[in-house]
PDB file of C-alpha atoms in Angstrom:
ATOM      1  CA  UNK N   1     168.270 124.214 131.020  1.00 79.00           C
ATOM      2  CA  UNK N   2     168.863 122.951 134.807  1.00 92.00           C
ATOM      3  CA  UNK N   3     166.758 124.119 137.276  1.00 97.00           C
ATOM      4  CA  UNK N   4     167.278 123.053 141.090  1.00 97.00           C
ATOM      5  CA  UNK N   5     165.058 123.261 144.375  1.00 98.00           C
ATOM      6  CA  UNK N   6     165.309 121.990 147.712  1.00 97.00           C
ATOM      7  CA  UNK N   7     163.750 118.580 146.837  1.00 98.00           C
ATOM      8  CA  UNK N   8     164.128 117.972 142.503  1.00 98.00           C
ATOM      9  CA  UNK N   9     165.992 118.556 139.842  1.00 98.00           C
ATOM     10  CA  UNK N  10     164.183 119.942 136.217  1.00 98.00           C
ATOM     11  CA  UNK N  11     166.754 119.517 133.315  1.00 97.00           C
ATOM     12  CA  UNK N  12     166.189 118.167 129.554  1.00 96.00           C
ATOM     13  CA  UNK N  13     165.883 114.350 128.859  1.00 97.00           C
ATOM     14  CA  UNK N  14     168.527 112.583 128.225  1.00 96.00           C
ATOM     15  CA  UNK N  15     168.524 108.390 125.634  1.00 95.00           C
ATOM     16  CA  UNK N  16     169.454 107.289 129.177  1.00 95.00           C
ATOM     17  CA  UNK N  17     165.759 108.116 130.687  1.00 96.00           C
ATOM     18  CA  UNK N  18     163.868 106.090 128.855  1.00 96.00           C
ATOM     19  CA  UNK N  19     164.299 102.959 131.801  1.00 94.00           C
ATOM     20  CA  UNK N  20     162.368 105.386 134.347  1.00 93.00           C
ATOM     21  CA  UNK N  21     160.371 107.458 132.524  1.00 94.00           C
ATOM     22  CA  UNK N  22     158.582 104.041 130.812  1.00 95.00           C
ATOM     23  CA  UNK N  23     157.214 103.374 134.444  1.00 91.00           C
ATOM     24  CA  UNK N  24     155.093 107.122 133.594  1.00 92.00           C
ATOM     25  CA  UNK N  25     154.458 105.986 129.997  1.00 94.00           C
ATOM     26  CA  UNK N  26     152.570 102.895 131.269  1.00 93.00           C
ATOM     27  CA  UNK N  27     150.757 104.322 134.024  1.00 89.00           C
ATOM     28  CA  UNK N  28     146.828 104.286 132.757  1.00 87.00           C
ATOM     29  CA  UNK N  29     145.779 107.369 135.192  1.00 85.00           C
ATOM     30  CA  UNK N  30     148.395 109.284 134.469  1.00 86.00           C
ATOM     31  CA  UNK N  31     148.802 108.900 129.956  1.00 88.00           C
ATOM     32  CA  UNK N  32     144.787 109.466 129.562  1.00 83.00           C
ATOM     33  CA  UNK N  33     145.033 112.579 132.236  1.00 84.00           C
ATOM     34  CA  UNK N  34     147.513 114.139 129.170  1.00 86.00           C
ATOM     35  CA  UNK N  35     146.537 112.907 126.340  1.00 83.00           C
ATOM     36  CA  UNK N  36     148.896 110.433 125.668  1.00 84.00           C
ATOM     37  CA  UNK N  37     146.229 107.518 125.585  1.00 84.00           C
ATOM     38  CA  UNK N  38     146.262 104.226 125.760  1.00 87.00           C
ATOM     39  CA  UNK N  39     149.201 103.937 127.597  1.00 89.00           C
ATOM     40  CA  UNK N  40     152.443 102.017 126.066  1.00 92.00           C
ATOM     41  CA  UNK N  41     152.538  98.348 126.975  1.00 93.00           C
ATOM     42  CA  UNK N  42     156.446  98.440 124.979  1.00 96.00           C
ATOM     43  CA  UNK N  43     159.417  99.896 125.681  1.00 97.00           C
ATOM     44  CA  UNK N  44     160.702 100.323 122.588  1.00 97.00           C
ATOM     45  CA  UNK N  45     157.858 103.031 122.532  1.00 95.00           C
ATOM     46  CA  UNK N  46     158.944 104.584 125.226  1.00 95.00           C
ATOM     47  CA  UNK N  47     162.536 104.872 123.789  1.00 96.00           C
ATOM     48  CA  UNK N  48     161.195 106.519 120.465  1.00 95.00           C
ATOM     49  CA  UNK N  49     159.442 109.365 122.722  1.00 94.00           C
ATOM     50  CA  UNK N  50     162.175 110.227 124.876  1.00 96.00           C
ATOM     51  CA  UNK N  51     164.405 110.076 121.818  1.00 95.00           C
ATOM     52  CA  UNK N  52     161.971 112.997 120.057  1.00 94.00           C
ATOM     53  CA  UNK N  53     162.003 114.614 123.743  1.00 95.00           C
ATOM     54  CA  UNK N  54     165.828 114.746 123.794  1.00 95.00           C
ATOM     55  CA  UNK N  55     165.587 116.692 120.752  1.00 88.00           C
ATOM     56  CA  UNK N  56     162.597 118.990 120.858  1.00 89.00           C
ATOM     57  CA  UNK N  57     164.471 120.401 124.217  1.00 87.00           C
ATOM     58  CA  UNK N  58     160.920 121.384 125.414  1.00 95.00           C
ATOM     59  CA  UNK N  59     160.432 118.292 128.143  1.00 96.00           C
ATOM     60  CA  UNK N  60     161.909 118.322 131.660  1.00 97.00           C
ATOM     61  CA  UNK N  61     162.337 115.181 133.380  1.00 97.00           C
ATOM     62  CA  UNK N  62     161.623 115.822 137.165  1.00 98.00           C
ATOM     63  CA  UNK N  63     164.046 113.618 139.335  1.00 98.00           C
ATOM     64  CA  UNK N  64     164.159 113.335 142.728  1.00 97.00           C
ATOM     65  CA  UNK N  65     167.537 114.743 143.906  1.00 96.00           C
ATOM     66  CA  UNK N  66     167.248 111.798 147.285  1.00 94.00           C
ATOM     67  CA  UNK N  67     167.626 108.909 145.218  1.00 94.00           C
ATOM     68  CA  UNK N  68     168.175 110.611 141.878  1.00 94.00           C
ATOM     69  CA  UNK N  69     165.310 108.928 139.790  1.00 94.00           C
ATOM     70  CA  UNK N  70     163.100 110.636 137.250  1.00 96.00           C
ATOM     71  CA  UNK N  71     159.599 110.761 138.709  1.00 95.00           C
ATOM     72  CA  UNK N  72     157.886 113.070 135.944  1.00 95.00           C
ATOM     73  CA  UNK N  73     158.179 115.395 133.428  1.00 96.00           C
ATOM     74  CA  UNK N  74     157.026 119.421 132.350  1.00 97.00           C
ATOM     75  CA  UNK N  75     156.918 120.594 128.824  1.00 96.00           C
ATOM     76  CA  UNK N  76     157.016 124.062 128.031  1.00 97.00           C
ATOM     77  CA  UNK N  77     155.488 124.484 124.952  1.00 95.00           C
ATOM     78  CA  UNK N  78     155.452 127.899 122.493  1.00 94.00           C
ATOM     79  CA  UNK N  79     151.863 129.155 122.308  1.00 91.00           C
ATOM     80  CA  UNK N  80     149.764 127.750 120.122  1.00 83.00           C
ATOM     81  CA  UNK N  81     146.550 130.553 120.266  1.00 83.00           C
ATOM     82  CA  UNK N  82     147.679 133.748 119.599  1.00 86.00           C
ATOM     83  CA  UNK N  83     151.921 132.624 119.052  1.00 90.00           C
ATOM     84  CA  UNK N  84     152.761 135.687 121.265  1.00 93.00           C
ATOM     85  CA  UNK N  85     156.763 135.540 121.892  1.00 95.00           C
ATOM     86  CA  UNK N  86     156.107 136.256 125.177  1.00 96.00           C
ATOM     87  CA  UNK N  87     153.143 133.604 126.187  1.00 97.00           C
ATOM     88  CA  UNK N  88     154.185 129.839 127.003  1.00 97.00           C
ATOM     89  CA  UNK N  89     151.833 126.981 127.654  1.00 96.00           C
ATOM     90  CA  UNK N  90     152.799 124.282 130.187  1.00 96.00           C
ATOM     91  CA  UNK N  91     151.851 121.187 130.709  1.00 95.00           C
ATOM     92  CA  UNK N  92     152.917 117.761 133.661  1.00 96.00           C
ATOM     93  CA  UNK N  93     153.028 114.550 134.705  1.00 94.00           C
ATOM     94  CA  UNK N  94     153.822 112.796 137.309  1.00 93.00           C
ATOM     95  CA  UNK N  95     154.612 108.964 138.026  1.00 90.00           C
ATOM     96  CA  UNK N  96     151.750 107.653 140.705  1.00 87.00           C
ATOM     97  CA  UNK N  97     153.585 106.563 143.858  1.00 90.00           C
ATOM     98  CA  UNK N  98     154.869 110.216 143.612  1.00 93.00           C
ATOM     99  CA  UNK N  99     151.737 112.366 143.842  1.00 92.00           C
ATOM    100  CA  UNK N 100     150.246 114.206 146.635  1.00 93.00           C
ATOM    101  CA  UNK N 101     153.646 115.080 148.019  1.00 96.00           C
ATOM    102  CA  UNK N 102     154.235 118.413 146.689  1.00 97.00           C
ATOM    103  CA  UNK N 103     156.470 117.787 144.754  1.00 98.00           C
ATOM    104  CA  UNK N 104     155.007 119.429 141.024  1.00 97.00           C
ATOM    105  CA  UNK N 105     153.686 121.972 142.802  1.00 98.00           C
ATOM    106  CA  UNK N 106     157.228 122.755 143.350  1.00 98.00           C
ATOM    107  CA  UNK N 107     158.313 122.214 139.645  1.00 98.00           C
ATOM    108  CA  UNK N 108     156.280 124.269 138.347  1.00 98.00           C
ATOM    109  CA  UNK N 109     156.603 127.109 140.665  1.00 98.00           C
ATOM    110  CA  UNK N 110     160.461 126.697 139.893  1.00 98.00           C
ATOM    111  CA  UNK N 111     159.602 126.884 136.468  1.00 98.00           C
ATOM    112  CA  UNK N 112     157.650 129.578 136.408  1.00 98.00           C
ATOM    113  CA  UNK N 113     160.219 131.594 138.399  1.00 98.00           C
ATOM    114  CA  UNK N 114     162.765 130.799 135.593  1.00 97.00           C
ATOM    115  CA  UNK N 115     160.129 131.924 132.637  1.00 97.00           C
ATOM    116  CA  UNK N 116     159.771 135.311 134.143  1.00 97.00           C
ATOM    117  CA  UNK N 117     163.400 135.529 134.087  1.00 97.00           C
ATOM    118  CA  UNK N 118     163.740 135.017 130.317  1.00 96.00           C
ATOM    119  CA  UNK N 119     161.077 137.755 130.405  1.00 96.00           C
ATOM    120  CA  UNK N 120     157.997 136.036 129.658  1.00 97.00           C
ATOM    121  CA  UNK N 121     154.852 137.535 130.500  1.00 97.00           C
ATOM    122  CA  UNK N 122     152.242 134.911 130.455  1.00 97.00           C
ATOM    123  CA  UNK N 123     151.883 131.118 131.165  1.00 98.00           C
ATOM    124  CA  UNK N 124     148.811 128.768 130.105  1.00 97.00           C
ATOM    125  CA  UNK N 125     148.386 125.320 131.685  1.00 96.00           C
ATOM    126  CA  UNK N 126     145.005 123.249 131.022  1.00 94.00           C
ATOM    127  CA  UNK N 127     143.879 120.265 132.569  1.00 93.00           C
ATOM    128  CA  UNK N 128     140.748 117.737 131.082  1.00 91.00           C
ATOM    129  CA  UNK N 129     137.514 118.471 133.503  1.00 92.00           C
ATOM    130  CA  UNK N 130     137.562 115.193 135.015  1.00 89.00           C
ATOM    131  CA  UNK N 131     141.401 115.631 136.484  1.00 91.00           C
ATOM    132  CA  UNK N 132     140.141 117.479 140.075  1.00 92.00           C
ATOM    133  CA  UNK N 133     143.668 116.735 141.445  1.00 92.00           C
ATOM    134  CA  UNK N 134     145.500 118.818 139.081  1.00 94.00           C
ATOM    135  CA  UNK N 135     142.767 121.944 138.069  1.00 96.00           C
ATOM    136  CA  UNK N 136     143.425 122.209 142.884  1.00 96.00           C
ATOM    137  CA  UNK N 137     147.032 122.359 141.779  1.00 97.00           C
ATOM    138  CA  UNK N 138     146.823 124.877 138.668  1.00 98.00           C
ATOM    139  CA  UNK N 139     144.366 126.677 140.981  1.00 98.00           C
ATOM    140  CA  UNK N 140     146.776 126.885 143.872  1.00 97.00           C
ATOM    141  CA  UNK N 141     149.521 128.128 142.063  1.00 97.00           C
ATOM    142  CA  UNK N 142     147.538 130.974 141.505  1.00 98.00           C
ATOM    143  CA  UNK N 143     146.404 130.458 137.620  1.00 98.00           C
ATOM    144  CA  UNK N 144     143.094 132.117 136.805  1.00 98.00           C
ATOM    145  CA  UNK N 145     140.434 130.227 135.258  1.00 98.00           C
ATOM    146  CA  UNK N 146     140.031 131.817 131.590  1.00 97.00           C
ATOM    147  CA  UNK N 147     137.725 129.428 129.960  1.00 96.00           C
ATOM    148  CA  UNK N 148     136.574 126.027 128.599  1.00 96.00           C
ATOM    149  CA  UNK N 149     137.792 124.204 125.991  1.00 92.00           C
ATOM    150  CA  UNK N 150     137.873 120.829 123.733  1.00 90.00           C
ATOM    151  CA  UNK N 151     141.047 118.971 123.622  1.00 84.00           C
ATOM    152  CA  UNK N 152     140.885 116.205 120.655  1.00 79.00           C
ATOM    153  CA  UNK N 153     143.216 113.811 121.214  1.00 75.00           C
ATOM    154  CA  UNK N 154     144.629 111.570 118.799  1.00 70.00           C
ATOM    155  CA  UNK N 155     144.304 108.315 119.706  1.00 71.00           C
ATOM    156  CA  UNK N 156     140.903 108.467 122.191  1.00 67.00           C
ATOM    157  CA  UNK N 157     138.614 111.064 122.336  1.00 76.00           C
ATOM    158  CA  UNK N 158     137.653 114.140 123.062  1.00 84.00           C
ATOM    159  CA  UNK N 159     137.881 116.158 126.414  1.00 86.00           C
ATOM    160  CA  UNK N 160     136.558 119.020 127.625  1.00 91.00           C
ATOM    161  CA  UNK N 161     139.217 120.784 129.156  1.00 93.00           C
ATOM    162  CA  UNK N 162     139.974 123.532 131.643  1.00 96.00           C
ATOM    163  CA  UNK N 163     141.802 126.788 130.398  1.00 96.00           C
ATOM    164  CA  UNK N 164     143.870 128.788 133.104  1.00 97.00           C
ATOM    165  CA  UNK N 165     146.252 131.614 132.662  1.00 97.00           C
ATOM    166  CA  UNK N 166     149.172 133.386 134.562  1.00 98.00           C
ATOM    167  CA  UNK N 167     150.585 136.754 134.549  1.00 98.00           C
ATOM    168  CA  UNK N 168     154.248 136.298 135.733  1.00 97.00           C
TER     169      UNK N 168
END
């Protein structure tokens, strides 16, 4: 899948992201906003999980058509509540230096224009309570708040999370 805008280009991983992308994988903020916590301090780690993303074609590195660099990712994931064919769940990231500049607001409205096209109905993306910046985002996209949740992450703790929902 390849999906341009104005400003990025959304398209699977490829082995040769793992140089940029380990930038995200080390960024503090950013891993413990997802669930990815702690962050990797080695880049063979960072190789092993873009190798897995290459393959589980659900991860789309975000670059920055300008100077071509991968700046973040989405994952589209199948739903896990209910496993409706027609449901997705979505999830971001974004490097640091690149935030507040619109630019996953614009990912994921391009994504969300090419899951309605492949006819799904309904789109889930959750944030942890303490990440303000991107429940304004999910807000401003125009997800409605559904409910709260617990997200138990692996290898930290447990959040309380933030449950929004989309009707495409």
């Amino acid at each position: 899948m390849i999906i341009e805008t104005k400003r990025l280009l959304l398209r699977h991983f490829a082995k040769s992201d793992a140089k940029e992308a380990h930038g995200l994988f080390c960024d503090e903020e950013a891993m413990r906003m997802v669930g990815m916590y702690p962050p990797f301090t080695r880049f063979e780690e960072t190789e092993e999980r873009i190798n897995k993303w290459v393959n589980a074609k659900r991860y789309l590195a975000i670059v920055l058509k300008e100077i071509g660099s991968l700046i973040g990712y989405i994952v589209i994931n199948p739903d896990s509540e209910e496993f409706r064919e027609d449901t997705r769940e979505m999830g971001f990231a974004l490097i640091s230096k690149y935030r507040g500049q619109g630019y996953m607001k614009e990912a994921v409205n391009a994504v969300l224009k090419e899951l309605a096209r492949n006819n799904i109905s309904y789109v889930w993306a959750c944030c942890f309570k303490e990440n303000i910046v991107s429940e304004e985002l999910i807000r401003s996209i125009g997800f409605e708040f559904q409910q709260e949740g617990i997200f138990d992450s692996p290898n930290d703790r447990k959040y309380k999370s933030l449950e929004f929902r989309m009707k495409l």
